[in-house]
Tab-separated table of C-alpha atoms in Angstrom:
chain	number	residue	atom	x	y	z
A	287	UNK	CA	14.840	-0.523	14.491
A	288	UNK	CA	15.828	2.631	12.530
A	289	UNK	CA	14.270	4.773	15.231
A	290	UNK	CA	15.749	2.742	18.019
A	291	UNK	CA	19.173	2.903	16.414
A	292	UNK	CA	18.925	6.707	16.171
A	293	UNK	CA	17.933	6.879	19.848
A	294	UNK	CA	20.713	4.521	20.913
A	295	UNK	CA	23.243	6.592	19.012
A	296	UNK	CA	21.973	9.761	20.597
A	297	UNK	CA	22.133	8.224	24.057
A	298	UNK	CA	25.745	7.107	23.439
A	299	UNK	CA	26.539	10.778	22.887
A	300	UNK	CA	24.900	11.946	26.117
A	301	UNK	CA	21.217	12.269	25.310
A	302	UNK	CA	18.553	10.889	27.638
A	303	UNK	CA	15.486	9.287	26.051
A	304	UNK	CA	12.497	8.747	28.354
A	305	UNK	CA	9.917	6.193	27.365
A	306	UNK	CA	6.220	6.569	28.260
A	307	UNK	CA	6.707	10.155	29.360
A	308	UNK	CA	4.289	12.838	28.117
A	309	UNK	CA	4.932	16.573	27.984
A	310	UNK	CA	1.837	18.146	29.498
A	311	UNK	CA	2.698	21.830	30.096
A	312	UNK	CA	5.270	24.445	29.285
A	313	UNK	CA	6.838	26.164	32.317
A	314	UNK	CA	7.636	29.852	31.734
A	315	UNK	CA	8.180	33.042	33.624
A	316	UNK	CA	7.961	36.552	32.146
A	317	UNK	CA	7.656	35.137	28.648
A	318	UNK	CA	10.807	33.063	29.015
A	319	UNK	CA	10.834	29.261	28.869
A	320	UNK	CA	11.793	27.644	32.164
A	321	UNK	CA	11.186	24.039	31.355
A	322	UNK	CA	8.592	21.298	30.839
A	323	UNK	CA	6.135	19.620	33.153
A	324	UNK	CA	5.879	16.014	32.083
A	325	UNK	CA	3.885	13.043	33.225
A	326	UNK	CA	5.282	9.548	33.739
A	327	UNK	CA	2.376	7.517	32.455
A	328	UNK	CA	3.616	4.383	34.234
A	329	UNK	CA	3.326	5.753	37.763
A	330	UNK	CA	1.106	8.771	36.942
A	331	UNK	CA	3.379	11.285	38.576
A	332	UNK	CA	4.323	14.703	37.182
A	333	UNK	CA	7.922	15.829	37.021
A	334	UNK	CA	9.519	19.147	36.170
A	335	UNK	CA	12.419	19.316	33.733
A	336	UNK	CA	14.185	22.696	33.966
A	337	UNK	CA	15.437	24.059	30.647
A	338	UNK	CA	16.123	27.333	28.889
A	339	UNK	CA	14.838	25.992	25.587
A	340	UNK	CA	12.186	23.462	24.592
A	341	UNK	CA	12.006	21.907	21.144
A	342	UNK	CA	8.628	20.555	20.032
A	343	UNK	CA	9.377	17.648	17.594
A	344	UNK	CA	6.109	15.771	18.166
A	345	UNK	CA	5.496	14.917	14.477
A	346	UNK	CA	1.757	14.667	13.785
A	347	UNK	CA	1.129	16.070	17.296
A	348	UNK	CA	3.390	19.064	16.858
A	349	UNK	CA	0.595	21.429	15.849
A	350	UNK	CA	-1.553	20.375	18.848
A	351	UNK	CA	1.402	20.820	21.224
A	352	UNK	CA	2.311	24.211	19.761
A	353	UNK	CA	-1.276	25.404	20.303
A	354	UNK	CA	-1.258	24.112	23.867
A	355	UNK	CA	2.113	25.663	24.736
A	356	UNK	CA	1.570	28.938	22.862
A	357	UNK	CA	-0.934	29.448	20.037
A	358	UNK	CA	-1.911	27.661	16.794
A	359	UNK	CA	0.698	27.691	14.043
A	360	UNK	CA	-1.253	27.000	10.834
A	361	UNK	CA	1.822	25.895	8.873
A	362	UNK	CA	2.778	23.153	11.321
A	363	UNK	CA	2.124	19.574	10.162
A	364	UNK	CA	-1.030	19.508	8.038
A	365	UNK	CA	-1.684	15.762	8.118
A	366	UNK	CA	-2.156	13.434	5.150
A	367	UNK	CA	-2.591	9.665	5.363
A	368	UNK	CA	-0.180	7.146	3.860
A	369	UNK	CA	-0.535	3.366	4.069
A	370	UNK	CA	1.037	0.171	2.811
A	371	UNK	CA	-0.329	-3.368	2.980
A	372	UNK	CA	1.314	-6.666	3.909
A	373	UNK	CA	-0.375	-9.225	1.702
A	374	UNK	CA	-0.541	-13.006	1.968
A	375	UNK	CA	0.759	-13.448	-1.622
A	376	UNK	CA	4.002	-14.487	-3.234
A	377	UNK	CA	6.036	-11.540	-4.471
A	378	UNK	CA	6.101	-11.308	-8.311
A	379	UNK	CA	9.853	-10.657	-8.198
A	380	UNK	CA	12.800	-11.043	-5.859
A	381	UNK	CA	13.354	-7.282	-6.253
A	382	UNK	CA	11.011	-4.325	-5.787
A	383	UNK	CA	8.960	-3.493	-8.855
A	384	UNK	CA	6.894	-0.443	-9.736
A	385	UNK	CA	3.365	-0.929	-11.160
A	386	UNK	CA	0.629	1.413	-12.323
A	387	UNK	CA	-3.050	0.695	-13.124
A	388	UNK	CA	-4.377	1.893	-16.492
A	389	UNK	CA	-7.463	4.051	-16.110
A	390	UNK	CA	-9.873	4.891	-18.932
A	391	UNK	CA	-10.924	8.307	-17.685
A	392	UNK	CA	-7.631	10.009	-18.445
A	393	UNK	CA	-6.777	10.589	-14.795
A	394	UNK	CA	-3.186	10.310	-13.730
A	395	UNK	CA	-2.259	6.787	-12.800
A	396	UNK	CA	-0.678	6.351	-9.390
A	397	UNK	CA	2.560	4.365	-9.277
A	398	UNK	CA	2.814	1.707	-6.556
A	399	UNK	CA	5.607	-0.595	-5.502
A	400	UNK	CA	5.533	-4.333	-4.821
A	401	UNK	CA	8.409	-5.701	-2.796
A	402	UNK	CA	9.228	-8.830	-0.819
A	403	UNK	CA	8.920	-8.172	2.933
A	404	UNK	CA	8.258	-10.031	6.193
A	405	UNK	CA	8.278	-13.246	4.234
A	406	UNK	CA	5.308	-12.145	2.047
A	407	UNK	CA	4.410	-9.233	-0.238
A	408	UNK	CA	4.420	-5.528	0.753
A	409	UNK	CA	2.478	-3.134	-1.452
A	410	UNK	CA	2.172	0.630	-1.347
A	411	UNK	CA	2.132	3.520	-0.980
A	412	UNK	CA	-1.316	5.036	-1.008
A	413	UNK	CA	-1.598	8.746	-0.172
A	414	UNK	CA	-4.912	10.275	0.876
A	415	UNK	CA	-6.195	13.446	2.539
A	416	UNK	CA	-6.742	13.086	6.267
A	417	UNK	CA	-9.407	14.856	8.327
A	418	UNK	CA	-9.567	12.669	11.424
A	419	UNK	CA	-7.688	12.426	14.675
A	420	UNK	CA	-3.919	12.055	14.535
A	421	UNK	CA	-3.989	9.588	17.405
A	422	UNK	CA	-5.087	6.528	15.432
A	423	UNK	CA	-4.876	7.134	11.695
A	424	UNK	CA	-6.097	4.241	9.628
A	425	UNK	CA	-7.619	3.880	6.118
A	426	UNK	CA	-11.213	2.718	5.824
A	427	UNK	CA	-12.268	-0.496	4.105
A	428	UNK	CA	-13.290	1.387	0.960
A	429	UNK	CA	-9.795	2.913	0.579
A	430	UNK	CA	-8.182	-0.506	1.040
A	431	UNK	CA	-10.505	-2.130	-1.497
A	432	UNK	CA	-9.765	0.663	-4.067
A	433	UNK	CA	-6.073	-0.017	-3.608
A	434	UNK	CA	-6.567	-3.760	-4.105
A	435	UNK	CA	-8.552	-3.033	-7.296
A	436	UNK	CA	-5.714	-0.869	-8.541
A	437	UNK	CA	-3.178	-3.627	-7.857
A	438	UNK	CA	-5.290	-6.217	-9.697
A	439	UNK	CA	-5.683	-3.812	-12.638
A	440	UNK	CA	-1.933	-3.285	-12.790
A	441	UNK	CA	-1.041	-6.977	-12.221
A	442	UNK	CA	-4.088	-9.149	-13.017
A	443	UNK	CA	-2.317	-12.380	-12.029
A	444	UNK	CA	-1.910	-11.034	-8.449
A	445	UNK	CA	-5.625	-11.661	-7.679
A	446	UNK	CA	-5.515	-9.975	-4.257
A	447	UNK	CA	-8.681	-9.828	-2.128
A	448	UNK	CA	-9.488	-8.298	1.294
A	449	UNK	CA	-8.860	-11.634	3.005
A	450	UNK	CA	-5.253	-11.525	1.793
A	451	UNK	CA	-4.526	-8.374	3.868
A	452	UNK	CA	-2.378	-9.446	6.832
A	453	UNK	CA	-1.421	-6.011	8.160
A	454	UNK	CA	-2.089	-2.376	7.384
A	455	UNK	CA	0.877	-0.074	7.998
A	456	UNK	CA	-0.530	3.402	8.247
A	457	UNK	CA	0.825	6.775	9.315
A	458	UNK	CA	0.607	10.503	8.791
A	459	UNK	CA	2.856	12.678	6.619
A	460	UNK	CA	2.879	16.489	6.332
A	461	UNK	CA	0.908	17.882	3.381
A	462	UNK	CA	1.181	21.214	1.639
A	463	UNK	CA	-2.272	22.211	2.908
A	464	UNK	CA	-5.129	20.857	5.004
A	465	UNK	CA	-7.294	18.355	3.178
A	466	UNK	CA	-4.652	17.509	0.587
A	467	UNK	CA	-2.570	14.421	-0.044
A	468	UNK	CA	0.183	16.447	-1.770
A	469	UNK	CA	3.247	16.021	0.415
A	470	UNK	CA	5.165	18.925	1.825
A	471	UNK	CA	8.674	19.131	0.448
A	472	UNK	CA	10.218	21.535	2.898
A	473	UNK	CA	10.551	21.328	6.691
A	474	UNK	CA	9.488	24.101	9.027
A	475	UNK	CA	11.396	25.382	12.074
A	476	UNK	CA	9.156	27.816	13.955
A	477	UNK	CA	10.641	30.140	16.593
A	478	UNK	CA	7.666	31.003	18.825
A	479	UNK	CA	9.659	33.806	20.529
A	480	UNK	CA	9.995	35.706	17.227
A	481	UNK	CA	6.194	35.607	16.830
A	482	UNK	CA	5.408	37.036	20.284
A	483	UNK	CA	5.288	33.666	22.019
A	484	UNK	CA	7.476	32.116	24.748
A	485	UNK	CA	11.174	32.903	24.287
A	486	UNK	CA	13.024	29.609	23.940
A	487	UNK	CA	10.175	27.507	22.463
A	488	UNK	CA	10.793	26.101	18.981
A	489	UNK	CA	8.505	23.807	16.965
A	490	UNK	CA	9.737	21.616	14.154
A	491	UNK	CA	7.839	19.899	11.354
A	492	UNK	CA	10.161	17.641	9.350
A	493	UNK	CA	9.475	15.797	6.079
A	494	UNK	CA	11.678	12.697	5.811
A	495	UNK	CA	14.603	10.806	7.253
A	496	UNK	CA	17.050	11.817	4.502
A	497	UNK	CA	16.835	15.493	5.440
A	498	UNK	CA	16.597	15.001	9.251
A	499	UNK	CA	20.240	15.842	9.944
A	500	UNK	CA	20.010	19.134	8.034
A	501	UNK	CA	16.753	20.004	9.850
A	502	UNK	CA	18.488	19.270	13.171
A	503	UNK	CA	21.309	21.624	12.237
A	504	UNK	CA	18.815	24.350	11.268
A	505	UNK	CA	16.984	23.816	14.584
A	506	UNK	CA	20.184	24.080	16.565
A	507	UNK	CA	20.937	27.340	14.735
A	508	UNK	CA	17.661	28.769	15.998
A	509	UNK	CA	18.174	27.438	19.529
A	510	UNK	CA	21.725	28.846	19.596
A	511	UNK	CA	20.268	32.345	19.837
A	512	UNK	CA	18.892	31.364	23.265
A	513	UNK	CA	21.709	29.066	24.413
A	514	UNK	CA	24.751	30.967	23.245
A	515	UNK	CA	27.767	29.241	21.637
A	516	UNK	CA	27.386	25.522	21.454
A	517	UNK	CA	30.247	23.055	22.047
A	518	UNK	CA	31.834	21.648	18.882
A	519	UNK	CA	30.141	18.541	17.487
A	520	UNK	CA	31.367	15.322	18.985
A	521	UNK	CA	31.594	12.250	16.874
A	522	UNK	CA	30.914	8.968	18.532
A	523	UNK	CA	31.384	5.390	17.481
A	524	UNK	CA	28.332	3.394	16.387
A	525	UNK	CA	26.696	1.774	19.413
A	526	UNK	CA	27.363	-1.933	19.825
A	527	UNK	CA	24.876	-3.953	17.858
A	528	UNK	CA	22.526	-6.464	19.435
A	529	UNK	CA	23.529	-9.885	18.093
A	530	UNK	CA	22.097	-13.379	18.280
A	531	UNK	CA	18.601	-12.445	17.167
A	532	UNK	CA	16.553	-12.229	13.957
A	533	UNK	CA	14.542	-9.005	14.368
A	534	UNK	CA	12.141	-9.919	11.569
A	535	UNK	CA	11.180	-13.592	12.098
A	536	UNK	CA	9.867	-14.795	15.476
A	537	UNK	CA	11.219	-18.138	16.703
A	538	UNK	CA	8.882	-21.025	15.872
A	539	UNK	CA	9.599	-22.900	19.071
A	540	UNK	CA	11.736	-22.542	22.222
A	541	UNK	CA	14.051	-19.554	22.237
A	542	UNK	CA	17.745	-20.293	22.098
A	543	UNK	CA	20.124	-19.056	24.852
A	544	UNK	CA	21.475	-16.481	22.349
A	545	UNK	CA	17.965	-15.163	21.655
A	546	UNK	CA	17.165	-14.959	25.383
A	547	UNK	CA	20.406	-13.048	25.982
A	548	UNK	CA	19.650	-10.647	23.120
A	549	UNK	CA	16.103	-9.972	24.384
A	550	UNK	CA	17.400	-9.452	27.925
A	551	UNK	CA	19.853	-6.859	26.550
A	552	UNK	CA	17.088	-5.089	24.662
A	553	UNK	CA	14.825	-5.007	27.736
A	554	UNK	CA	17.706	-3.563	29.822
A	555	UNK	CA	19.023	-1.010	27.321
A	556	UNK	CA	15.929	0.062	25.334
A	557	UNK	CA	13.404	1.011	27.982
A	558	UNK	CA	11.085	-1.964	27.399
A	559	UNK	CA	8.040	-1.863	29.650
A	560	UNK	CA	5.678	-4.413	28.152
A	561	UNK	CA	5.791	-7.600	26.111
A	562	UNK	CA	4.261	-5.686	23.182
A	563	UNK	CA	7.148	-3.234	23.304
A	564	UNK	CA	9.291	-6.251	22.318
A	565	UNK	CA	6.923	-7.704	19.772
A	566	UNK	CA	5.847	-4.513	17.926
A	567	UNK	CA	8.300	-1.740	18.804
A	568	UNK	CA	11.724	-3.402	19.179
A	569	UNK	CA	11.330	-6.367	16.838
A	570	UNK	CA	8.866	-7.232	14.069
A	571	UNK	CA	7.773	-10.488	15.670
A	572	UNK	CA	4.262	-9.265	16.304
A	573	UNK	CA	3.930	-8.271	12.659
A	574	UNK	CA	5.312	-11.362	11.008
A	575	UNK	CA	3.969	-14.089	13.262
A	576	UNK	CA	0.615	-15.661	12.585
A	577	UNK	CA	0.458	-16.763	16.244
A	578	UNK	CA	1.144	-13.560	18.154
A	579	UNK	CA	-0.306	-14.904	21.421
A	580	UNK	CA	1.915	-17.983	21.149
A	581	UNK	CA	4.996	-15.785	20.684
A	582	UNK	CA	3.942	-13.656	23.639
A	583	UNK	CA	3.761	-16.636	25.955
A	584	UNK	CA	7.065	-18.136	24.711
A	585	UNK	CA	8.900	-14.834	25.233
A	586	UNK	CA	7.300	-14.254	28.651
A	587	UNK	CA	8.332	-17.749	29.790
A	588	UNK	CA	11.828	-17.413	28.378
A	589	UNK	CA	12.457	-14.073	30.161
A	590	UNK	CA	10.909	-15.256	33.388
A	591	UNK	CA	8.328	-12.471	33.440
A	592	UNK	CA	5.414	-12.832	35.803
A	593	UNK	CA	2.075	-11.112	35.884
A	594	UNK	CA	-1.044	-10.936	33.817
A	595	UNK	CA	-1.681	-13.001	30.674
A	596	UNK	CA	0.023	-10.552	28.316
A	597	UNK	CA	3.097	-10.215	30.544
A	598	UNK	CA	2.476	-6.650	31.650
A	599	UNK	CA	5.173	-5.321	33.927
A	600	UNK	CA	3.310	-2.140	34.737
A	601	UNK	CA	-0.204	-0.642	34.567
A	602	UNK	CA	-0.004	-0.169	30.778
A	603	UNK	CA	-2.528	-2.155	28.797
A	604	UNK	CA	-0.205	-3.977	26.444
A	605	UNK	CA	-3.102	-6.027	25.140
A	606	UNK	CA	-4.694	-2.841	23.784
A	607	UNK	CA	-1.920	-2.429	21.187
A	608	UNK	CA	-3.341	-3.200	17.745
A	609	UNK	CA	-0.963	-5.090	15.420
A	610	UNK	CA	-2.169	-3.199	12.393
A	611	UNK	CA	-1.958	0.273	13.947
A	612	UNK	CA	0.812	2.793	13.479
A	613	UNK	CA	3.341	2.015	16.219
A	614	UNK	CA	5.102	4.856	17.917
A	615	UNK	CA	8.691	3.980	18.792
A	616	UNK	CA	10.268	5.698	21.744
A	617	UNK	CA	13.091	4.252	23.690
A	618	UNK	CA	16.550	4.775	25.164
A	619	UNK	CA	18.087	4.214	28.519
A	620	UNK	CA	15.525	3.307	31.144
A	621	UNK	CA	14.173	6.415	32.861
């Protein structure tokens, strides 16, 4: 919901967010950016978006996109893996607590957190080097078991075992160098035109939400050299909140009229294309529910969707979404 809220706020100020649209090629002429060719993955058609500047903010995919549009930029997003676990255990405290295992070999002890979440216990964060694909980053069983051993060493009464793992929340964070878990502390705004590449192409590798606004200002400062003077910043009121719904806990039985109205509003305003958009990328119902299929069918029936068993409203394979995988959130006004 943090990502969705940011996108809703941007759209209220005039931005247009397109869901399920992939940038496939940079359009340029004489070394100058002319726009982006993008593919609507719902209907398979390519569309051209004319623009004098293009900003590559593709996160873990930013290095791949920069190489495709121009050339490799070694400093862009060197990935490291981070993951947390949702455990079927009672939290040891109503507040978050920090714990550290004692190790006999004199190595530095990692510090983990244990906090109530999704009605159970959330534990993390483990940081590891990452050498695999950025498309589906997940820890192996050995890494998860090492983490559980650390937790049991730090809190023996916890007694967590692999069968207590309900969900794995995994994602990639920028590291200081390839093959390291040491996190980058500074963002990078790369002007490709200043390095002999396309004039008007900028790539950004951020580090965290708390510095995102500053990074955006720095990026606009670079883009301003291509765009000329920008209009003064316009403050907008916070978008109206969606009420009548608990985003965390799925309804146990029939949805109330208020919940149906809230979901209808989300579908209309937040570019929802599949039932799993609702369950994993607009709410946490697919994460917290033990009966995901049951929730799917109740929501499909309540909204009056028709189609295949998983309520697909387009050719996308909603059933392929893995509950434990990193979920990419992209939404806004329907394209």
